[in-house]
Coordinates of C-alpha atoms in Angstrom, one line a residue:
Chain A
M1 CA 216.6 189.1 143.1
S2 CA 217.9 189.4 139.7
K3 CA 216.2 186.0 138.8
V4 CA 212.9 187.6 139.2
R5 CA 213.7 190.3 136.7
T6 CA 214.5 188.1 133.8
I7 CA 212.8 185.0 134.3
G8 CA 209.2 186.2 133.4
A9 CA 210.6 187.3 129.9
D10 CA 212.5 183.9 129.5
V11 CA 209.5 181.8 130.3
W12 CA 207.4 184.1 127.8
K13 CA 210.0 183.6 125.1
H14 CA 210.9 179.9 125.5
K15 CA 208.3 178.1 127.5
T16 CA 204.9 179.5 126.4
D17 CA 202.4 178.5 123.8
K18 CA 200.8 181.7 122.5
V19 CA 197.5 182.7 121.1
S20 CA 196.1 185.7 119.5
L21 CA 195.2 188.5 121.9
E22 CA 192.1 189.0 120.2
L23 CA 190.7 185.6 120.9
F24 CA 191.6 186.2 124.5
T25 CA 190.0 189.7 124.8
L26 CA 186.8 188.5 122.8
M27 CA 186.6 185.4 125.1
Y28 CA 186.8 187.6 128.3
G29 CA 184.4 190.2 126.8
S30 CA 181.9 187.3 126.0
I31 CA 182.1 186.1 129.7
V32 CA 181.6 189.7 131.1
S33 CA 178.7 190.1 128.7
Q34 CA 177.1 187.0 129.7
L35 CA 177.5 187.7 133.3
C36 CA 175.8 191.0 132.9
D37 CA 172.9 189.5 131.4
D38 CA 172.8 186.5 133.8
F39 CA 172.8 189.0 136.8
E40 CA 170.5 191.4 135.1
H41 CA 173.0 194.2 135.2
D42 CA 173.5 194.0 138.9
Y43 CA 177.1 195.0 138.6
T44 CA 177.9 194.3 142.2
K45 CA 177.1 190.7 141.5
V46 CA 179.1 190.6 138.3
N47 CA 182.0 192.1 140.2
Q48 CA 181.9 189.4 142.8
Q49 CA 181.4 186.7 140.2
L50 CA 184.5 187.9 138.3
D51 CA 186.5 188.1 141.6
K52 CA 185.4 184.5 142.6
M53 CA 186.3 183.3 139.1
G54 CA 189.7 185.1 139.4
Y55 CA 190.3 183.5 142.8
N56 CA 189.7 180.0 141.5
I57 CA 192.0 180.7 138.6
G58 CA 194.7 181.9 141.1
L59 CA 194.7 178.8 143.1
R60 CA 195.6 177.0 140.1
L61 CA 197.8 179.2 138.0
I62 CA 200.3 179.6 140.8
E63 CA 201.5 175.9 140.2
E64 CA 202.2 176.8 136.6
V65 CA 204.3 179.9 137.9
L66 CA 206.3 177.8 140.3
A67 CA 206.7 174.8 137.9
K68 CA 208.1 176.9 135.1
T69 CA 210.2 179.4 137.0
G70 CA 211.3 177.4 140.0
L71 CA 211.1 180.7 142.1
P72 CA 211.9 180.1 145.7
R73 CA 210.0 181.8 148.5
C74 CA 210.2 185.5 148.3
H75 CA 211.8 187.1 151.4
S76 CA 209.9 190.4 151.4
F77 CA 206.6 191.8 150.2
R78 CA 208.5 193.9 147.7
E79 CA 209.8 190.8 146.3
T80 CA 206.5 189.3 146.1
A81 CA 205.2 192.4 144.3
D82 CA 207.9 192.2 141.7
A83 CA 207.2 188.5 141.2
V84 CA 203.5 189.3 140.5
T85 CA 204.3 192.0 137.9
R86 CA 207.6 191.0 136.4
V87 CA 206.9 187.2 136.4
G88 CA 203.3 186.7 136.7
F89 CA 201.9 189.2 134.4
K90 CA 204.8 188.9 132.0
M91 CA 204.5 185.0 131.5
F92 CA 200.8 185.0 131.1
L93 CA 199.8 188.4 129.6
N94 CA 203.1 189.6 128.2
I95 CA 202.8 192.8 130.0
T96 CA 204.8 194.3 133.0
P97 CA 202.5 196.6 134.8
Q98 CA 204.1 199.2 137.1
L99 CA 204.3 199.1 140.9
G100 CA 203.6 202.1 143.1
N101 CA 202.1 203.8 146.1
W102 CA 203.7 201.5 148.6
S103 CA 202.5 202.1 152.1
V104 CA 205.0 202.9 154.7
D105 CA 204.9 199.5 156.4
N106 CA 205.5 197.9 152.9
K107 CA 202.3 195.9 153.1
Q108 CA 200.2 197.8 150.7
F109 CA 200.9 198.5 147.0
S110 CA 199.3 199.4 143.8
I111 CA 199.7 197.7 140.4
I112 CA 199.2 200.3 137.8
F113 CA 198.3 199.5 134.2
P114 CA 199.0 202.5 132.0
P115 CA 196.3 203.1 129.3
G116 CA 196.6 200.7 126.4
T117 CA 198.5 198.0 128.3
N118 CA 195.8 195.9 129.7
P119 CA 194.9 193.2 127.3
L120 CA 191.4 192.5 128.8
V121 CA 190.1 195.8 127.8
E122 CA 191.7 196.0 124.2
F123 CA 188.8 197.6 122.2
V124 CA 186.3 197.7 125.0
E125 CA 184.3 200.7 125.9
C126 CA 181.7 201.0 128.6
Y127 CA 178.9 203.1 127.4
D128 CA 176.3 202.3 129.9
E129 CA 176.3 205.0 132.6
R130 CA 175.7 202.7 135.4
A131 CA 178.2 200.2 134.1
R132 CA 180.7 202.9 134.0
R133 CA 180.3 203.8 137.6
E134 CA 179.8 200.4 139.1
L135 CA 181.4 197.7 137.0
W136 CA 185.1 196.7 137.4
Y137 CA 185.7 195.2 134.0
S138 CA 189.0 193.5 135.0
N139 CA 187.9 192.4 138.4
I140 CA 189.1 188.9 137.5
L141 CA 192.6 190.0 137.9
A142 CA 192.0 191.0 141.6
G143 CA 190.7 187.5 142.3
V144 CA 193.7 185.9 140.5
I145 CA 196.3 187.7 142.5
R146 CA 194.5 187.0 145.7
G147 CA 194.1 183.3 145.0
A148 CA 197.7 182.9 143.8
L149 CA 199.2 184.6 146.8
E150 CA 196.9 182.6 149.2
M151 CA 198.5 179.4 147.8
V152 CA 201.8 180.5 148.9
Q153 CA 200.5 181.4 152.3
L154 CA 199.9 185.0 152.0
S155 CA 196.5 186.3 152.7
C156 CA 195.8 189.6 151.0
E157 CA 192.9 191.8 149.9
T158 CA 192.8 193.0 146.5
E159 CA 190.6 195.7 144.8
F160 CA 190.6 198.0 141.8
V161 CA 190.5 201.7 142.9
S162 CA 190.5 203.2 139.4
D163 CA 189.9 202.1 135.8
V164 CA 190.3 203.6 132.5
L165 CA 187.0 202.1 131.3
Q166 CA 185.4 204.4 134.0
G167 CA 187.0 207.4 132.6
A168 CA 190.1 207.4 134.9
A169 CA 193.6 208.3 133.7
Q170 CA 195.0 204.8 134.6
T171 CA 193.8 201.6 135.8
E172 CA 195.0 200.8 139.3
L173 CA 194.7 197.6 141.4
R174 CA 195.5 197.9 145.2
V175 CA 197.0 194.9 147.1
K176 CA 196.9 194.8 150.9
I177 CA 198.8 192.1 152.5
I178 CA 197.0 190.9 155.7
K179 CA 199.2 188.3 157.1
V180 CA 201.4 185.4 156.4
L181 CA 199.5 182.0 156.9
E182 CA 202.1 180.4 159.2
D183 CA 200.1 177.4 159.8
E184 CA 199.8 176.4 156.3
V185 CA 203.5 176.8 155.3
P186 CA 204.4 173.3 154.2
Q187 CA 206.9 171.5 156.5
G188 CA 210.4 172.2 155.6
E189 CA 209.9 175.7 154.5
E190 CA 211.2 178.7 156.4
Chain B
M1 CA 213.4 152.3 132.0
G2 CA 214.6 155.0 134.5
V3 CA 211.4 156.0 136.2
L4 CA 209.6 153.3 138.0
S5 CA 206.7 155.0 139.7
I6 CA 205.2 158.3 140.4
F7 CA 203.1 159.5 143.5
I8 CA 201.5 162.8 143.9
L9 CA 200.3 163.8 147.3
S10 CA 198.2 166.7 148.1
K11 CA 198.8 169.5 150.5
A12 CA 197.2 167.5 153.3
G13 CA 199.2 164.1 152.4
G14 CA 196.4 162.4 150.5
L15 CA 197.3 160.5 147.6
I16 CA 195.9 162.1 144.5
Y17 CA 197.8 160.1 141.9
H18 CA 199.8 156.9 141.6
K19 CA 201.3 155.3 138.4
D20 CA 203.8 152.4 137.8
F21 CA 205.8 152.7 134.7
G22 CA 207.5 149.7 133.0
F23 CA 206.4 146.0 132.8
G24 CA 206.2 143.3 135.3
L25 CA 206.1 145.7 138.3
K26 CA 204.8 144.3 141.5
K27 CA 201.5 145.6 142.4
L28 CA 200.5 145.9 146.0
N29 CA 197.5 143.7 147.0
N30 CA 195.1 146.2 148.2
S31 CA 194.6 149.8 146.6
N32 CA 194.4 151.2 150.0
D33 CA 197.9 150.3 150.6
Y34 CA 199.1 153.0 148.2
L35 CA 197.0 155.5 150.2
V36 CA 198.8 154.3 153.4
I37 CA 202.2 154.6 151.9
A38 CA 201.3 158.1 150.9
G39 CA 200.0 159.2 154.2
T40 CA 203.0 157.7 155.9
F41 CA 205.3 159.4 153.6
H42 CA 203.8 162.8 154.3
S43 CA 204.3 162.2 158.0
V44 CA 207.8 160.9 157.6
H45 CA 208.6 163.9 155.5
A46 CA 207.3 166.2 158.0
L47 CA 209.5 164.4 160.7
T48 CA 212.5 164.8 158.6
T49 CA 212.1 168.6 158.5
R50 CA 212.7 168.7 162.3
V51 CA 215.5 166.2 162.4
N52 CA 218.2 168.9 161.5
P53 CA 220.2 169.8 164.6
L54 CA 221.9 172.7 162.8
N55 CA 220.4 176.2 162.9
T56 CA 219.8 176.1 159.2
H57 CA 216.7 175.8 157.2
S58 CA 215.8 172.2 156.4
S59 CA 214.2 171.1 153.5
G60 CA 213.0 167.7 154.6
L61 CA 213.5 164.4 152.8
L62 CA 214.8 164.9 149.4
T63 CA 216.0 161.4 148.4
M64 CA 215.7 157.9 149.9
E65 CA 218.2 155.4 148.5
M66 CA 217.5 151.7 148.5
E67 CA 219.3 148.8 147.1
T68 CA 217.7 148.7 143.9
C69 CA 215.9 151.9 143.6
T70 CA 215.8 155.4 144.8
L71 CA 212.9 157.7 145.8
H72 CA 213.0 161.4 145.2
C73 CA 210.7 164.0 146.6
L74 CA 210.0 167.4 145.3
Q75 CA 207.8 169.4 147.5
T76 CA 206.4 172.6 146.1
L77 CA 205.8 176.0 147.9
T78 CA 202.1 175.1 147.6
G79 CA 202.6 172.0 149.6
L80 CA 202.1 169.4 146.9
K81 CA 204.6 166.6 146.8
F82 CA 205.9 164.8 143.6
V83 CA 207.4 161.6 144.6
V84 CA 209.4 159.8 141.9
V85 CA 210.7 156.4 142.3
T86 CA 213.5 155.6 139.9
D87 CA 216.3 152.8 139.5
N88 CA 219.7 153.6 140.8
N89 CA 221.2 154.9 137.8
Q90 CA 218.8 157.6 136.9
S91 CA 220.4 160.9 136.6
N92 CA 218.8 164.4 136.4
V93 CA 215.8 163.4 138.5
S94 CA 215.2 167.1 139.5
V95 CA 214.5 167.7 135.8
V96 CA 212.0 164.8 135.6
S97 CA 210.3 166.0 138.8
S98 CA 209.9 169.5 137.6
T99 CA 208.6 168.5 134.2
I100 CA 206.1 166.3 135.9
Y101 CA 205.1 169.4 137.8
E102 CA 204.7 171.3 134.7
I103 CA 202.7 168.7 133.0
Y104 CA 200.5 168.8 136.2
S105 CA 200.0 172.4 136.0
D106 CA 199.0 172.2 132.3
Y107 CA 196.7 169.1 132.1
V108 CA 195.3 169.0 135.7
M109 CA 195.1 172.7 136.9
K110 CA 193.6 173.8 133.5
N111 CA 190.9 171.0 133.5
P112 CA 187.6 172.7 134.5
F113 CA 186.5 169.2 135.5
Y114 CA 189.2 168.7 138.0
T115 CA 188.4 169.7 141.7
L116 CA 191.4 170.6 143.8
D117 CA 192.9 168.2 146.2
M118 CA 190.9 165.3 144.7
P119 CA 192.2 162.2 142.8
I120 CA 193.5 163.1 139.3
R121 CA 191.4 161.3 136.8
C122 CA 192.4 163.3 133.6
H123 CA 193.2 161.2 130.5
K124 CA 195.3 163.9 128.9
F125 CA 197.3 164.2 132.0
D126 CA 198.0 160.4 131.7
R127 CA 198.6 160.6 128.1
A128 CA 201.1 163.5 128.5
L129 CA 202.8 161.8 131.4
N130 CA 203.2 158.5 129.5
Q131 CA 204.6 160.4 126.5
Y132 CA 207.2 162.2 128.7
I133 CA 208.4 159.3 130.9
S134 CA 208.9 157.2 127.8
T135 CA 211.5 159.7 126.6
V136 CA 213.3 159.6 130.0
E137 CA 216.4 157.5 129.8
Chain C
M1 CA 181.3 196.8 126.1
S2 CA 181.4 195.9 122.4
V3 CA 183.3 196.8 119.3
A4 CA 180.0 197.9 117.7
P5 CA 180.3 201.0 115.7
R6 CA 179.1 204.1 117.3
P7 CA 180.0 207.7 117.0
A8 CA 182.9 208.4 119.3
V9 CA 181.9 209.9 122.6
P10 CA 184.5 211.5 124.7
A11 CA 184.9 210.0 128.2
K12 CA 184.6 213.2 130.1
P13 CA 185.2 216.8 129.4
S14 CA 188.9 217.5 129.4
S15 CA 190.1 219.9 132.2
S16 CA 191.9 221.9 129.4
T17 CA 188.9 222.5 127.5
P18 CA 188.4 226.2 127.0
N19 CA 185.3 227.6 128.7
F20 CA 183.3 229.2 125.9
A21 CA 181.2 231.4 128.1
H22 CA 184.3 233.5 128.8
E23 CA 186.0 233.4 125.6
R24 CA 186.0 236.6 123.6
N25 CA 187.1 235.6 120.2
D26 CA 186.2 237.0 116.9
S27 CA 187.0 233.8 114.9
V28 CA 184.7 231.0 114.8
S29 CA 185.2 228.9 117.8
T30 CA 186.4 225.4 117.2
P31 CA 185.2 222.5 119.3
P32 CA 187.9 221.1 121.7
P33 CA 189.7 218.2 120.2
P34 CA 187.9 215.1 121.3
Q35 CA 189.7 212.8 123.8
Q36 CA 191.2 209.7 122.4
T37 CA 188.8 207.0 122.5
V38 CA 188.6 203.3 121.7
Y39 CA 187.3 204.2 118.3
D40 CA 190.4 206.1 117.3
R41 CA 192.7 203.0 117.5
S42 CA 193.2 201.3 114.1
L43 CA 191.8 197.9 114.0
A44 CA 194.0 197.0 111.0
R45 CA 197.0 195.8 113.0
K46 CA 197.2 192.5 114.9
R47 CA 197.3 193.2 118.5
G48 CA 199.9 190.6 119.7
E49 CA 199.6 187.7 121.8
V50 CA 199.1 186.3 125.3
S51 CA 199.8 182.8 126.5
L52 CA 197.8 179.8 125.8
S53 CA 197.5 179.4 129.5
A54 CA 195.8 182.7 130.1
F55 CA 193.1 181.8 127.7
A56 CA 192.9 178.1 129.0
Y57 CA 192.2 179.5 132.4
I58 CA 189.5 181.9 131.6
F59 CA 187.8 179.4 129.3
S60 CA 188.1 176.8 132.1
E61 CA 186.3 179.2 134.5
A62 CA 183.6 179.9 131.7
V63 CA 182.9 176.0 131.4
Q64 CA 182.6 175.7 135.1
Y65 CA 180.4 178.7 135.4
C66 CA 178.3 177.4 132.4
H67 CA 178.4 173.8 134.1
S68 CA 176.9 175.2 137.2
R69 CA 174.0 176.8 135.4
S70 CA 173.2 173.7 133.2
K71 CA 171.0 170.7 134.1
D72 CA 172.7 168.4 131.4
V73 CA 175.3 168.1 128.8
S74 CA 173.3 169.5 126.2
E75 CA 172.4 172.6 128.0
L76 CA 176.1 173.1 128.9
E77 CA 177.0 172.8 125.2
H78 CA 174.3 175.2 124.4
R79 CA 175.6 177.9 126.8
L80 CA 179.2 177.5 125.4
N81 CA 177.7 177.9 122.1
L82 CA 176.2 181.3 123.2
L83 CA 179.4 182.5 124.5
G84 CA 180.9 181.7 121.1
R85 CA 178.3 183.7 119.3
H86 CA 179.4 186.8 121.0
I87 CA 182.8 186.1 119.7
G88 CA 181.7 185.2 116.2
V89 CA 180.1 188.3 115.0
R90 CA 183.1 190.3 116.1
V91 CA 185.6 188.1 114.5
L92 CA 183.8 188.3 111.2
E93 CA 184.0 192.0 111.2
L94 CA 187.6 191.9 112.3
T95 CA 188.7 189.5 109.7
V96 CA 186.9 191.0 106.7
L97 CA 188.3 194.6 107.7
R98 CA 191.7 193.2 107.8
E99 CA 191.5 191.8 104.3
G100 CA 191.7 195.6 103.4
K101 CA 191.5 195.9 99.6
N102 CA 190.9 192.3 99.0
A103 CA 187.8 192.3 101.3
K104 CA 185.0 190.6 99.5
R105 CA 181.4 189.9 100.8
E106 CA 181.0 186.4 100.0
T107 CA 177.6 185.5 98.8
R108 CA 178.2 181.9 97.7
L109 CA 178.5 179.1 99.9
M110 CA 181.7 177.4 98.9
P111 CA 183.8 180.5 98.9
M112 CA 182.2 181.4 102.4
L113 CA 183.1 177.9 103.7
Q114 CA 186.6 178.4 102.4
F115 CA 186.7 181.9 104.1
V116 CA 185.8 180.4 107.5
H117 CA 188.1 177.4 107.0
T118 CA 191.1 179.8 106.1
H119 CA 190.7 183.3 107.3
I120 CA 188.5 183.0 110.3
W121 CA 190.6 180.2 111.7
R122 CA 193.7 182.1 111.0
T123 CA 192.3 185.3 112.9
L124 CA 191.3 182.9 115.9
F125 CA 194.0 180.3 115.8
N126 CA 196.8 181.6 113.7
R127 CA 196.5 178.7 111.3
P128 CA 193.8 177.4 108.8
A129 CA 191.6 174.6 109.8
D130 CA 192.9 171.1 108.8
S131 CA 190.3 170.2 106.3
M132 CA 186.7 170.6 105.1
Q133 CA 184.3 168.0 103.7
V134 CA 180.9 167.8 102.3
S135 CA 178.7 165.5 103.9
T136 CA 177.5 162.5 101.9
E137 CA 174.6 161.8 104.0
E138 CA 172.7 165.0 104.4
Q139 CA 172.2 167.9 101.9
L140 CA 173.6 171.4 103.0
Q141 CA 175.7 169.6 105.6
Y142 CA 179.5 170.3 105.7
M143 CA 182.2 169.4 108.1
I144 CA 185.2 171.6 109.2
I145 CA 187.9 169.5 110.9
D146 CA 190.6 170.5 113.4
H147 CA 193.1 167.9 114.3
R148 CA 193.9 169.6 117.5
P149 CA 191.7 172.3 118.8
L150 CA 193.4 174.9 120.9
V151 CA 190.5 175.7 123.1
T152 CA 190.2 172.2 124.4
E153 CA 194.0 171.4 124.6
Y154 CA 194.0 170.9 128.4
I155 CA 190.4 169.8 128.9
S156 CA 189.8 166.2 129.8
V157 CA 186.0 165.5 129.8
P158 CA 185.1 162.9 132.5
R159 CA 183.7 159.5 131.4
D160 CA 180.4 160.3 132.7
M161 CA 180.1 163.2 130.4
S162 CA 181.6 161.7 127.4
Q163 CA 179.2 163.2 124.9
L164 CA 180.4 166.6 125.9
N165 CA 182.6 168.7 123.6
C166 CA 183.7 172.0 125.0
A167 CA 184.6 173.0 121.5
A168 CA 181.0 173.9 121.4
L169 CA 182.4 177.4 121.9
V170 CA 184.0 177.3 118.6
A171 CA 180.9 175.8 117.0
G172 CA 179.1 178.9 118.3
I173 CA 181.8 181.2 116.8
V174 CA 181.3 179.5 113.4
Q175 CA 177.7 179.5 113.7
S176 CA 177.5 183.2 114.3
V177 CA 180.1 183.9 111.5
F178 CA 178.0 182.2 109.0
S179 CA 174.7 183.6 110.3
A180 CA 176.0 187.2 110.3
A181 CA 177.1 186.7 106.7
Q182 CA 173.5 185.5 105.9
F183 CA 174.2 181.9 105.7
P184 CA 171.9 180.8 108.6
C185 CA 173.0 177.4 110.1
K186 CA 173.4 175.3 113.2
V187 CA 177.0 174.1 114.1
T188 CA 177.8 171.4 116.5
A189 CA 181.2 170.0 117.8
H190 CA 182.0 166.2 117.7
S191 CA 185.0 164.4 119.1
M192 CA 186.1 162.0 116.4
G193 CA 189.7 161.1 117.6
T194 CA 192.0 158.9 115.6
D195 CA 195.2 157.1 116.6
E196 CA 197.3 159.9 115.0
F197 CA 195.0 162.7 116.1
P198 CA 193.1 161.7 119.5
D199 CA 191.7 165.1 119.9
R200 CA 190.4 165.5 116.4
T201 CA 187.2 167.6 116.4
V202 CA 184.7 167.8 113.6
Y203 CA 182.5 170.8 113.4
V204 CA 179.3 169.9 111.6
V205 CA 177.6 172.7 109.8
K206 CA 174.1 172.2 108.8
F207 CA 172.8 175.2 106.8
E208 CA 169.1 176.1 106.6
D209 CA 167.2 175.4 103.4
S210 CA 167.1 179.1 102.4
V211 CA 170.9 178.7 101.7
L212 CA 170.2 176.3 98.9
K213 CA 169.6 179.5 96.6
R214 CA 173.3 180.5 97.2
V215 CA 175.0 177.2 96.9

């Protein structure tokens, strides 16, 4: 759908109030730091909390995506993936991560953030050994995607599989589409 | 004034927002009546999606014209309904509905004190909506 | 996870690092070039922008999280203030660093207030604060005024929590900027809307007595 390719950039340019990236990064960093303190550095719990916060955001953020773009329902998961990266990430974070590692049944894919593109980790370094192994710093994004897709009746699982903050070459977020929630599709939709 | 009333219905058909615009408009006697209108509309809308005998996709009720006013319905992919009642000369209602949707996505969705599917009680939403509606001819 | 200065440590040994045990070299062996780390990137350039919505969503979650852990409004404001403090120390360093050759360590109160009102606000919000006032009621008390704080743009506080101002986050940022610059104080955010500016917020900065020496 050609609309998907351009609408994200259009919304970013014309319909978006902007703030400094540093304010955003510092705010997120402050939240993660506070969670680490509150959960006494139990990074499994921090990851879960970040995912939960992201999920709550996703349930709400989808309305802005639909309101500002008027995007109709996607006809394939590939379209959905395109919408997530070219529209979603573009209009909120002004980035277009790459898509890759599609499974044969087209129900699983990866969202790949080349180093230096993820605004959440701008100037962040994880120097605590255990945090490097266990913390998924950007885990909020996993929750956001899961929540947003659920509101358009796509149930999915999302998890990070690699992160530059953990020393990997790139940051990769895996999305697995489980099923379409047929019962929840609003009357009048296909 | 073009826009007479706005109703917002949750996914489940509950009334989460209602506002009349303009002066001297009739009010229903019982505030419950508005809830009943919303619930009934939700069911009617669902009905209208089944009415289409053709083998095409049916969107369900989009507009309902009456002698002195028209009702327009925007249903989102997430199941929300924005129901806008206007006078019969109102043009560009689809723009009005989608702008109301945008205002909702800003001042309701980003409010940490708003719980999903509950009645909307956000004064900034009221303010932004009033400001917008007053500009609609 | 901070911007605190530390010697750069490579993430992991590069696979192309020569194995010195096997190297037979007459010249002095040079250490492998360190991998690019976060500390190699320049701070001088502004990093760009994201949408206000992105900030609003994460702040909204932060408010909800703090709310869930607070028994009352003042505890909630305190938690937001703490979140702001983490940001403040870093914003101070960043702002001063970006002044480059003009960077000056302020030791007098009025210039420091000006610095916060203008430069810190610009780093955070891309514009200076709207005004600054000296309190007539109390010594060492000043007000920084923002007509439309960006951080609370979409937040409608319910009537039963009307004393709450979520700009307590910004109050925390300001407090830690002053404190890190050796002007210890307490900062609180107050909603004082007018007809023209219904969201007008006043940050009341009350300095400790020790600052009297530097007025």
